[in-house]
XYZ file of C-alpha atoms in Angstrom:
605
model
C 128.181 170.422 85.715
C 126.532 173.093 87.871
C 126.896 172.341 91.527
C 123.547 173.221 93.075
C 121.063 170.582 94.183
C 118.479 171.772 91.670
C 120.959 171.744 88.785
C 121.943 168.122 89.017
C 119.745 165.227 87.786
C 117.944 163.480 90.646
C 116.785 159.883 90.573
C 113.020 159.487 91.012
C 110.550 156.616 90.976
C 107.989 156.711 88.161
C 105.178 154.146 88.086
C 102.533 156.043 86.136
C 100.768 156.948 89.397
C 101.518 159.009 92.508
C 104.175 157.834 94.972
C 102.988 159.227 98.293
C 100.033 161.194 99.606
C 97.604 162.803 97.176
C 96.188 165.942 98.787
C 95.129 168.121 95.855
C 92.382 167.191 93.367
C 90.034 168.977 90.974
C 87.902 168.283 87.923
C 86.827 170.584 85.090
C 83.215 171.709 84.763
C 82.562 169.334 81.843
C 83.606 166.409 84.035
C 86.100 165.041 81.509
C 89.457 165.927 83.095
C 90.868 165.159 86.557
C 93.929 166.856 88.066
C 95.721 165.320 91.056
C 98.721 166.665 92.990
C 100.850 164.844 95.532
C 103.711 165.216 97.940
C 105.787 163.170 95.477
C 106.121 166.616 93.799
C 104.190 165.705 90.672
C 100.768 166.680 89.326
C 98.944 164.285 87.018
C 96.142 164.626 84.489
C 93.592 161.855 83.887
C 90.714 161.437 81.446
C 87.239 160.919 82.881
C 85.510 158.452 82.836
C 88.313 156.197 81.503
C 90.908 157.375 84.074
C 93.537 157.197 81.366
C 96.792 159.073 82.166
C 97.177 162.184 79.998
C 100.297 163.875 81.314
C 102.633 164.538 84.230
C 103.615 167.992 85.464
C 106.944 168.209 87.318
C 107.474 171.623 88.938
C 110.994 172.449 90.169
C 111.781 171.630 93.794
C 114.565 171.845 96.328
C 115.556 169.921 99.449
C 112.942 167.859 101.302
C 110.106 168.738 101.823
C 110.314 171.750 99.483
C 108.117 171.321 96.422
C 105.599 168.898 97.923
C 102.242 169.630 96.289
C 99.155 169.958 98.496
C 96.627 171.776 96.287
C 95.338 171.666 92.708
C 92.730 173.518 90.645
C 91.487 173.338 87.063
C 89.913 176.259 85.231
C 86.252 175.635 84.386
C 87.040 174.984 80.708
C 89.942 172.669 81.586
C 92.506 174.673 79.641
C 94.563 175.831 82.614
C 95.701 174.236 85.859
C 97.298 175.530 89.045
C 99.227 173.562 91.662
C 101.046 174.594 94.832
C 102.168 173.223 98.172
C 105.039 173.672 100.618
C 107.973 175.966 99.873
C 111.192 176.316 101.830
C 111.808 179.602 100.013
C 109.391 181.926 98.202
C 105.870 180.485 98.082
C 104.546 180.335 94.508
C 101.659 179.079 92.417
C 102.593 177.047 89.348
C 100.159 177.909 86.528
C 100.332 175.503 83.598
C 98.862 174.984 80.172
C 96.913 171.713 80.283
C 97.281 170.805 76.612
C 101.081 171.040 76.752
C 101.466 170.144 80.441
C 103.927 173.034 80.648
C 104.269 175.776 83.275
C 103.432 179.194 81.810
C 103.305 181.429 84.919
C 104.927 181.470 88.340
C 102.847 183.572 90.733
C 104.647 184.588 93.913
C 102.611 184.762 97.133
C 105.348 185.618 99.617
C 109.131 185.680 99.941
C 108.931 183.992 103.347
C 110.049 180.394 103.605
C 108.227 177.594 105.353
C 104.789 178.627 104.076
C 102.285 176.473 102.197
C 99.145 176.452 100.070
C 96.512 174.004 101.278
C 93.657 174.491 98.798
C 92.804 176.256 95.513
C 89.550 177.033 93.705
C 88.593 178.826 90.466
C 85.387 180.828 90.248
C 82.846 179.363 87.769
C 83.648 182.055 85.199
C 87.396 181.387 85.559
C 88.130 185.034 86.349
C 89.157 184.524 89.996
C 91.382 182.074 91.821
C 90.913 181.671 95.574
C 93.990 180.484 97.473
C 93.808 178.963 100.953
C 97.169 178.982 102.747
C 98.728 177.479 105.833
C 99.561 180.714 107.614
C 98.643 183.636 105.347
C 94.873 183.195 105.321
C 92.792 183.653 102.164
C 94.319 185.277 99.048
C 92.484 186.244 95.811
C 93.896 186.624 92.296
C 92.388 187.855 89.039
C 93.479 185.328 86.423
C 93.810 188.060 83.781
C 97.442 188.981 84.281
C 97.498 187.082 87.611
C 96.959 190.244 89.631
C 96.632 190.051 93.393
C 93.265 191.662 94.137
C 92.376 190.821 97.740
C 93.148 188.943 100.937
C 91.868 188.117 104.398
C 94.646 187.299 106.863
C 92.294 187.042 109.862
C 92.481 183.274 110.138
C 93.685 181.471 113.208
C 94.757 178.342 111.368
C 95.156 176.720 107.960
C 92.518 177.365 105.275
C 91.465 173.911 104.078
C 88.314 174.190 101.957
C 86.965 176.585 99.282
C 83.836 176.530 97.136
C 81.990 179.015 94.938
C 78.285 178.859 94.227
C 77.300 177.811 90.713
C 76.652 181.475 89.883
C 79.955 182.502 91.453
C 78.336 185.188 93.617
C 79.466 183.731 96.955
C 82.577 181.986 98.290
C 82.470 179.594 101.266
C 85.668 178.950 103.221
C 86.496 176.229 105.739
C 89.527 176.304 108.002
C 91.061 174.600 111.003
C 90.235 177.454 113.383
C 86.701 176.192 114.047
C 84.986 178.903 111.962
C 83.125 178.691 108.640
C 83.021 181.909 106.597
C 80.896 183.175 103.728
C 82.026 185.979 101.379
C 80.114 187.984 98.799
C 81.953 188.019 95.456
C 81.856 191.830 95.324
C 83.586 192.069 98.706
C 86.611 189.950 97.811
C 88.672 192.842 96.453
C 91.033 194.660 98.796
C 90.690 193.789 102.470
C 88.224 190.939 102.041
C 85.855 190.415 104.949
C 83.220 187.706 105.357
C 79.593 188.711 105.209
C 78.786 185.880 107.643
C 80.742 183.523 109.858
C 79.867 180.889 112.440
C 81.615 178.504 114.794
C 81.483 174.876 113.704
C 79.977 172.146 115.881
C 80.847 168.741 114.389
C 84.562 169.460 114.833
C 87.118 172.256 114.645
C 89.371 170.911 111.898
C 87.194 171.427 108.826
C 88.699 169.793 105.744
C 86.151 170.269 102.954
C 83.155 172.458 102.120
C 80.624 172.193 99.279
C 77.522 174.084 98.148
C 74.622 171.794 97.272
C 73.543 171.935 93.621
C 71.590 173.199 91.854
C 70.555 176.203 93.973
C 73.467 176.445 96.441
C 71.127 176.854 99.413
C 72.888 174.295 101.656
C 76.529 173.923 102.697
C 78.114 170.602 103.680
C 81.301 170.543 105.776
C 83.514 167.548 106.561
C 85.938 167.400 109.493
C 89.246 165.724 110.254
C 88.322 165.573 113.940
C 84.622 164.798 113.681
C 81.696 163.971 111.422
C 79.933 166.361 109.095
C 77.443 169.178 109.305
C 74.919 170.885 107.036
C 74.306 174.630 107.187
C 72.086 177.124 105.442
C 74.114 178.839 102.737
C 72.356 182.177 103.298
C 72.527 182.404 107.098
C 75.015 179.622 108.078
C 72.372 178.288 110.471
C 73.109 174.694 111.558
C 70.637 172.254 110.005
C 72.231 168.908 110.852
C 75.336 167.593 112.580
C 76.089 163.907 112.711
C 78.638 161.133 112.650
C 77.896 158.231 110.281
C 76.843 155.207 112.293
C 78.304 151.709 112.469
C 81.894 152.821 111.894
C 85.088 151.418 113.392
C 88.552 152.826 114.059
C 89.252 156.469 113.246
C 85.863 157.863 112.272
C 86.717 161.314 110.954
C 84.811 162.413 107.830
C 86.988 165.010 106.053
C 85.519 164.541 102.551
C 81.994 165.561 101.557
C 80.266 165.938 98.191
C 76.802 166.201 96.677
C 75.222 164.245 93.863
C 74.884 166.310 90.700
C 71.145 166.736 91.277
C 71.589 167.675 94.936
C 69.394 164.767 96.089
C 72.143 162.795 97.839
C 75.073 163.521 100.124
C 78.378 161.617 99.983
C 80.823 161.325 102.883
C 84.182 159.602 103.251
C 87.625 159.852 104.808
C 88.800 157.567 107.585
C 85.314 156.055 107.702
C 85.214 152.275 107.470
C 82.659 149.587 108.265
C 85.337 146.896 108.516
C 88.790 147.641 109.919
C 91.231 148.716 107.175
C 88.503 148.786 104.499
C 87.609 152.385 103.642
C 84.251 153.101 102.037
C 82.226 155.937 100.531
C 78.867 156.501 102.234
C 75.709 157.927 100.693
C 72.661 159.425 102.402
C 69.735 161.698 101.562
C 70.334 165.421 101.055
C 69.100 166.241 104.574
C 71.825 164.011 106.043
C 69.250 162.390 108.326
C 68.586 159.032 106.673
C 70.628 155.814 106.884
C 74.093 155.734 105.345
C 74.602 153.273 102.503
C 78.180 152.156 101.684
C 79.494 151.669 98.174
C 79.705 148.099 96.959
C 83.462 147.679 97.478
C 86.209 149.184 99.628
C 89.326 151.255 98.953
C 92.882 150.778 100.150
C 93.403 153.965 102.177
C 91.494 156.896 103.608
C 89.599 159.001 101.095
C 90.495 162.609 100.381
C 88.307 163.667 97.433
C 84.788 162.977 96.195
C 82.915 164.286 93.160
C 79.703 163.171 91.460
C 80.253 163.496 87.705
C 77.047 163.747 85.628
C 76.784 160.862 83.179
C 79.858 159.130 84.604
C 79.372 158.370 88.297
C 81.028 159.071 91.629
C 84.741 159.848 91.372
C 86.862 158.967 94.428
C 90.547 159.706 95.083
C 92.258 158.299 98.161
C 95.152 159.953 99.914
C 97.251 156.986 98.875
C 96.708 157.727 95.170
C 94.029 155.167 94.327
C 91.389 156.575 91.937
C 88.038 154.896 91.353
C 84.895 155.748 89.411
C 81.626 154.204 90.589
C 78.457 153.892 88.541
C 74.967 154.671 89.835
C 74.652 151.020 90.917
C 77.688 151.377 93.178
C 79.889 149.148 91.002
C 83.412 150.226 90.136
C 83.683 151.195 86.468
C 87.314 152.378 86.204
C 90.322 152.600 88.505
C 93.948 153.588 88.975
C 95.851 151.422 91.452
C 99.329 152.686 92.409
C 101.620 149.654 92.296
C 103.682 150.469 95.373
C 103.087 148.575 98.597
C 101.611 150.562 101.470
C 104.011 150.246 104.415
C 101.903 152.264 106.838
C 101.297 149.939 109.743
C 98.568 149.885 112.357
C 100.869 149.078 115.253
C 97.904 148.154 117.433
C 96.431 145.746 114.864
C 95.599 142.261 116.076
C 97.546 140.736 113.185
C 101.235 140.646 114.229
C 102.181 140.924 110.563
C 101.278 144.620 110.809
C 104.429 145.111 112.877
C 106.821 143.257 110.577
C 110.066 144.988 109.664
C 112.960 142.593 110.275
C 116.656 142.533 109.404
C 119.405 139.943 109.206
C 122.386 140.370 111.549
C 124.270 142.485 109.006
C 121.152 144.299 107.776
C 121.465 143.232 104.141
C 118.389 140.984 104.235
C 115.128 142.747 105.044
C 111.578 141.441 105.497
C 108.471 143.628 105.554
C 104.733 143.587 104.969
C 102.360 145.809 103.018
C 98.835 146.816 103.999
C 96.005 146.094 103.879
C 96.367 142.358 103.438
C 99.781 142.214 105.121
C 101.508 140.615 102.179
C 105.096 139.712 102.995
C 108.293 140.498 101.059
C 111.921 139.581 101.655
C 114.772 141.171 99.720
C 118.391 140.032 99.775
C 120.526 143.038 98.776
C 123.728 140.999 98.461
C 122.282 138.464 96.031
C 119.583 140.724 94.541
C 116.820 138.232 95.207
C 113.188 138.965 96.038
C 110.774 136.548 97.683
C 107.124 137.279 98.379
C 104.358 135.564 100.313
C 104.302 132.810 101.317
C 107.711 133.403 102.907
C 109.906 130.821 104.613
C 110.256 131.185 108.419
C 112.258 134.330 109.360
C 115.203 132.506 110.966
C 117.896 134.922 112.129
C 115.885 138.074 111.463
C 115.401 140.653 114.215
C 112.549 143.122 114.582
C 112.437 146.693 115.909
C 111.956 147.801 119.516
C 110.147 150.772 121.038
C 111.353 149.701 124.497
C 114.593 148.144 125.688
C 114.884 147.290 129.350
C 113.832 150.339 131.341
C 114.236 152.649 128.360
C 111.211 153.345 126.182
C 109.813 155.902 123.741
C 106.248 157.176 123.932
C 104.289 159.301 121.481
C 106.168 157.996 118.460
C 103.177 156.471 116.635
C 101.889 159.562 114.798
C 102.697 161.927 117.658
C 104.036 165.470 117.417
C 105.820 165.247 120.781
C 107.677 161.926 121.096
C 109.314 161.436 124.501
C 112.243 159.323 125.661
C 111.973 157.702 129.107
C 115.581 157.148 130.163
C 116.962 154.398 132.376
C 117.391 156.888 135.245
C 113.742 157.964 135.124
C 113.926 161.209 133.126
C 111.444 162.239 130.431
C 113.298 163.820 127.507
C 111.394 165.431 124.588
C 112.671 164.340 121.163
C 112.598 167.396 118.933
C 111.025 167.249 115.473
C 110.854 169.804 112.675
C 107.877 172.137 112.095
C 104.780 170.192 111.066
C 106.462 166.824 111.529
C 105.018 163.751 113.200
C 106.938 160.763 114.508
C 105.982 157.525 112.736
C 108.445 154.817 113.793
C 111.165 154.017 116.308
C 113.898 151.490 117.108
C 116.151 151.176 120.159
C 119.432 149.315 119.750
C 123.158 149.650 120.521
C 122.542 152.553 122.889
C 121.067 154.514 119.966
C 117.510 155.645 119.411
C 116.399 155.816 115.773
C 113.265 157.870 115.075
C 111.477 157.962 111.728
C 109.315 161.027 111.069
C 107.435 162.854 108.305
C 110.495 164.426 106.674
C 113.530 162.997 108.413
C 115.447 160.240 110.148
C 117.017 161.164 113.486
C 119.453 159.248 115.667
C 119.523 160.158 119.362
C 121.671 158.943 122.241
C 119.560 156.485 124.218
C 121.054 157.608 127.529
C 119.991 161.264 127.427
C 118.199 162.007 124.129
C 121.031 164.044 122.580
C 120.505 164.445 118.833
C 123.415 162.776 117.045
C 122.425 162.796 113.364
C 119.539 164.186 111.283
C 118.944 163.098 107.689
C 116.128 164.741 105.618
C 114.078 162.242 103.602
C 111.546 162.602 100.773
C 108.742 160.563 102.346
C 107.656 159.647 105.865
C 109.557 156.743 107.464
C 106.773 154.453 108.638
C 109.083 151.682 109.846
C 112.727 151.720 110.933
C 115.261 149.182 112.180
C 118.988 148.979 112.943
C 121.204 146.018 112.078
C 122.493 143.986 115.015
C 126.107 144.550 113.979
C 125.538 148.315 114.270
C 126.646 149.118 110.714
C 123.380 149.827 108.879
C 120.081 151.617 109.424
C 117.059 150.657 107.304
C 113.751 152.492 106.787
C 110.513 151.727 104.954
C 109.230 154.954 103.410
C 105.717 155.893 102.386
C 106.660 155.888 98.691
C 107.071 152.101 98.910
C 110.878 152.074 99.024
C 113.120 150.300 101.500
C 116.266 152.373 102.041
C 119.601 151.517 103.650
C 121.742 154.156 105.399
C 125.221 154.103 106.901
C 124.634 153.939 110.649
C 127.088 156.579 111.840
C 126.019 159.452 109.561
C 122.723 158.199 108.014
C 124.155 158.697 104.532
C 121.920 156.840 102.058
C 123.576 153.859 100.376
C 120.887 151.883 98.566
C 117.142 151.723 97.934
C 114.843 149.017 96.614
C 111.369 149.611 95.230
C 109.057 146.611 95.023
C 105.618 146.692 93.414
C 102.711 145.100 95.248
C 101.365 143.401 92.130
C 100.372 139.759 91.487
C 103.856 139.339 89.979
C 106.015 141.819 91.939
C 108.679 143.819 90.114
C 111.737 145.265 91.819
C 114.468 147.792 91.112
C 117.417 148.516 93.420
C 119.435 151.720 92.992
C 122.072 153.896 94.611
C 121.671 157.681 95.094
C 124.048 158.177 92.146
C 121.817 156.140 89.822
C 123.598 152.791 89.495
C 120.857 150.194 89.430
C 119.809 146.561 89.084
C 116.309 145.478 88.155
C 114.121 142.428 87.847
C 112.108 141.668 84.735
C 109.967 144.582 83.550
C 111.198 146.967 86.251
C 113.674 149.256 84.487
C 110.936 151.767 83.618
C 110.208 152.309 87.316
C 112.991 154.869 87.798
C 114.440 157.806 85.929
C 116.103 161.206 86.275
C 114.293 164.439 87.125
C 116.107 167.503 85.779
C 114.949 170.996 86.766
C 115.099 173.513 83.923
C 114.804 176.634 86.055
C 112.092 178.498 87.931
C 108.872 178.906 86.010
C 109.486 175.887 83.780
C 108.420 172.257 84.019
C 111.183 169.782 84.764
C 112.321 167.141 82.289
C 112.280 163.410 83.005
C 114.512 160.729 81.489
C 113.826 156.996 82.121
C 116.787 155.007 83.406
C 116.378 152.507 80.583
C 117.619 155.188 78.175
C 121.005 154.949 79.927
C 121.063 151.200 80.535
C 124.513 150.639 79.078
C 125.993 153.161 81.509
C 124.038 152.650 84.729
C 122.802 149.050 84.808
C 125.407 147.704 87.232
C 124.198 144.753 89.325
C 127.840 144.003 90.145
C 128.171 147.406 91.835
C 124.777 147.261 93.576
C 125.688 143.926 95.218
C 128.789 145.517 96.753
C 127.308 148.750 98.124
C 126.125 147.478 101.499
C 129.223 145.362 102.016
C 131.547 148.333 101.449
C 129.138 150.997 102.810
C 130.731 153.317 100.220
C 129.287 153.593 96.667
C 132.569 154.939 95.290
C 134.502 151.971 96.718
C 131.832 149.575 95.452
C 132.296 151.024 91.965
C 136.084 150.689 92.189
C 135.812 147.036 93.242
C 133.224 146.233 90.569
C 135.398 147.772 87.840
C 138.428 145.869 89.084
C 136.518 142.570 89.127
C 135.457 143.126 85.508
C 138.954 144.177 84.480
C 137.591 147.501 83.265
C 139.108 150.936 83.341
C 137.645 153.162 86.086
C 134.066 154.156 85.257
C 133.593 157.928 84.901
C 131.685 159.462 87.827
C 127.890 159.721 87.499
C 127.911 163.483 86.902
C 129.968 162.954 83.756
C 127.716 160.106 82.625
C 124.646 162.329 82.983
C 126.164 165.435 81.405
C 124.207 164.744 78.222
C 120.961 165.519 80.081
C 121.918 169.201 80.162
C-alpha cells in the first residue's frame, strides 16, 4: 500500500452527526437546505424543516489539525456548497455539487501553511463568494470559473462575519480587530476598500453580522467578548449597544439574527438564564425591549441562528445540536449528537464536573458528561460499561493540578499555562499556534497537559518538554495511572483514549454514546475493535481519494469477520503493544498469525 498518511485508511467515528465543534453553517435562500461544517473534518447536509440527514461531505485532510472545517456557504439556489477551514499546507476552498455531495472544484487561496478560512458568504445572485480568512483579510471570487477578482488585506485580525444586502449591492464585514466595514458591490474588484468603517463599542471580537430584512437599513453585530450592537447600514452610526439582562456565567453574545419580517431580533451564544442551560433570546427590532427566552434550553453555546419563513427559528450549537423552533417557541425538530460532552466547568459547584478517575493500572476509567453530569465507568480489560447510578469509586484516583508546592496555573482554557516549580520558579509551558490548554495532571514527577490539538508531557521539576503527541480533538480531561504505565485523555469528540506513558503512543480508544441506553465501541488505531449491542456502525474507515475529490467511507461492520477482535482489544492495555496483543490473541485461539491491518484493508484501494 502507499505509505503516506493520506493514502492509508484512517479509522473515524461516524454517528450521523458531527463529532466536535460546529463552526460553519448556512442555509439556502428557499430555506429548505442546511449545510453544517465541523472540526471533525466533515460537512453535512440536512433537510429543513425535518432536519433529516441528506449527505456527508468528507474533504481530504492531513495530520491534526489540518482539514478542520470552520466555514460553510450554500449558493442561493442550493445547488452548490463551499467549505473550508484550517490548512497545514496550501489553503483551499472545497466547492461541491450538493446533489451528488461530491467535490467539483478546489480553489487555492495561498500556498502558505498554517492559514485558515473563518467565514464564507455567497452574494444573493450567486455570482460572488466572499471569503473571510484568519490572516489574509477579505478575498473575493467570481463563481463563474472561480476567478479571484479582489481582496482587502488591511485587517488587523481574523475576519469572522460576512453579509450581503438582499439586493446584493453592499457587503458588511465583521472582524476581531474592533472595526466594522461596509463595501459597495462595485468596489469589490481589485484592491477592495470599504466605503465606510467604524470602531465597535459592545466588544472588539465581533463574531457575526446581519442586515435587517426587508430593507437592509440596520446592521446587527454579535460579539465574543461582549453583547450586541445595532448600527445604521448606510452610515454605520451606533443606534443601540446592550448586553441581555438576567444572564449568568459567560455572557458573550456572538450570534445574532433577524426574524424574516425584520420585526424581531434574536441573540444567543454563551448566554444562559440558568447555569449550563443555553437559550435563544428574542427582542424587538430596536433591541431596546425586554429579552424573551425560548421555551427550552440547549446543551452547549449557540453558534448560528436563522429565522426560516414558514418553518421557524433554526438554531445550531457549537456542539452540533440542531433545533427548529416554531413561532410559539416550541421545538419542532432536532438533531442530538449522541456523544457525551466531556467539557467540564472546573469551578462548578457539583464535584461531578471534575470527575476523571483511573484505577491503579489505568485500565478502569470513570468520567462524567455535561450538562447533567451523568457518570460512566468502562473496564478495558473485561470490556464492560456501567453508567449512572455507579457504585462507589473504590480504588480510583483523580487528576491533580497541584502536588505539594508544585502547581500549574492558566491551564483551564488559557493560552499561556505556567508551571510553578518546587524551587519557586515560574516556567511557561509552550503550546502550538492558536492552541489553548484545557486540562492538566501532575504525577510521578511528570506534568501532563491536554490542549486544543495535542497532549504534552513535561518534566515537573523544570518544565522541559519530554513528549508531544498531536490529537484530533481537544483533551478536556487528562489523568495518569498510578503505576506510571498509562496516560488517559477524554477528548471533545466523546472518546476516552489510552496512551503509552513514555511516548504517548495511542493504544486504545472507547466511544460511548450518551443515550438512554448507552452504546459503546472500543478500537485500536489499526482498526481492531469490540462493540456492544448496536454499536458497530459507530466507526468506519475514511479513505482519501486525492486532492479535489471527496473521500470514501467504509463502515467497520463491512469488515467484521476481519477486525472484530474482542480477544485482542482486551490484551492491548496489558501488553501496551497492539502487535504483541495480536500475537497473543492469535496464539490463544490457535490461529495462524493474522495478516497486518494494511493487508486486510488493501481491498479499500
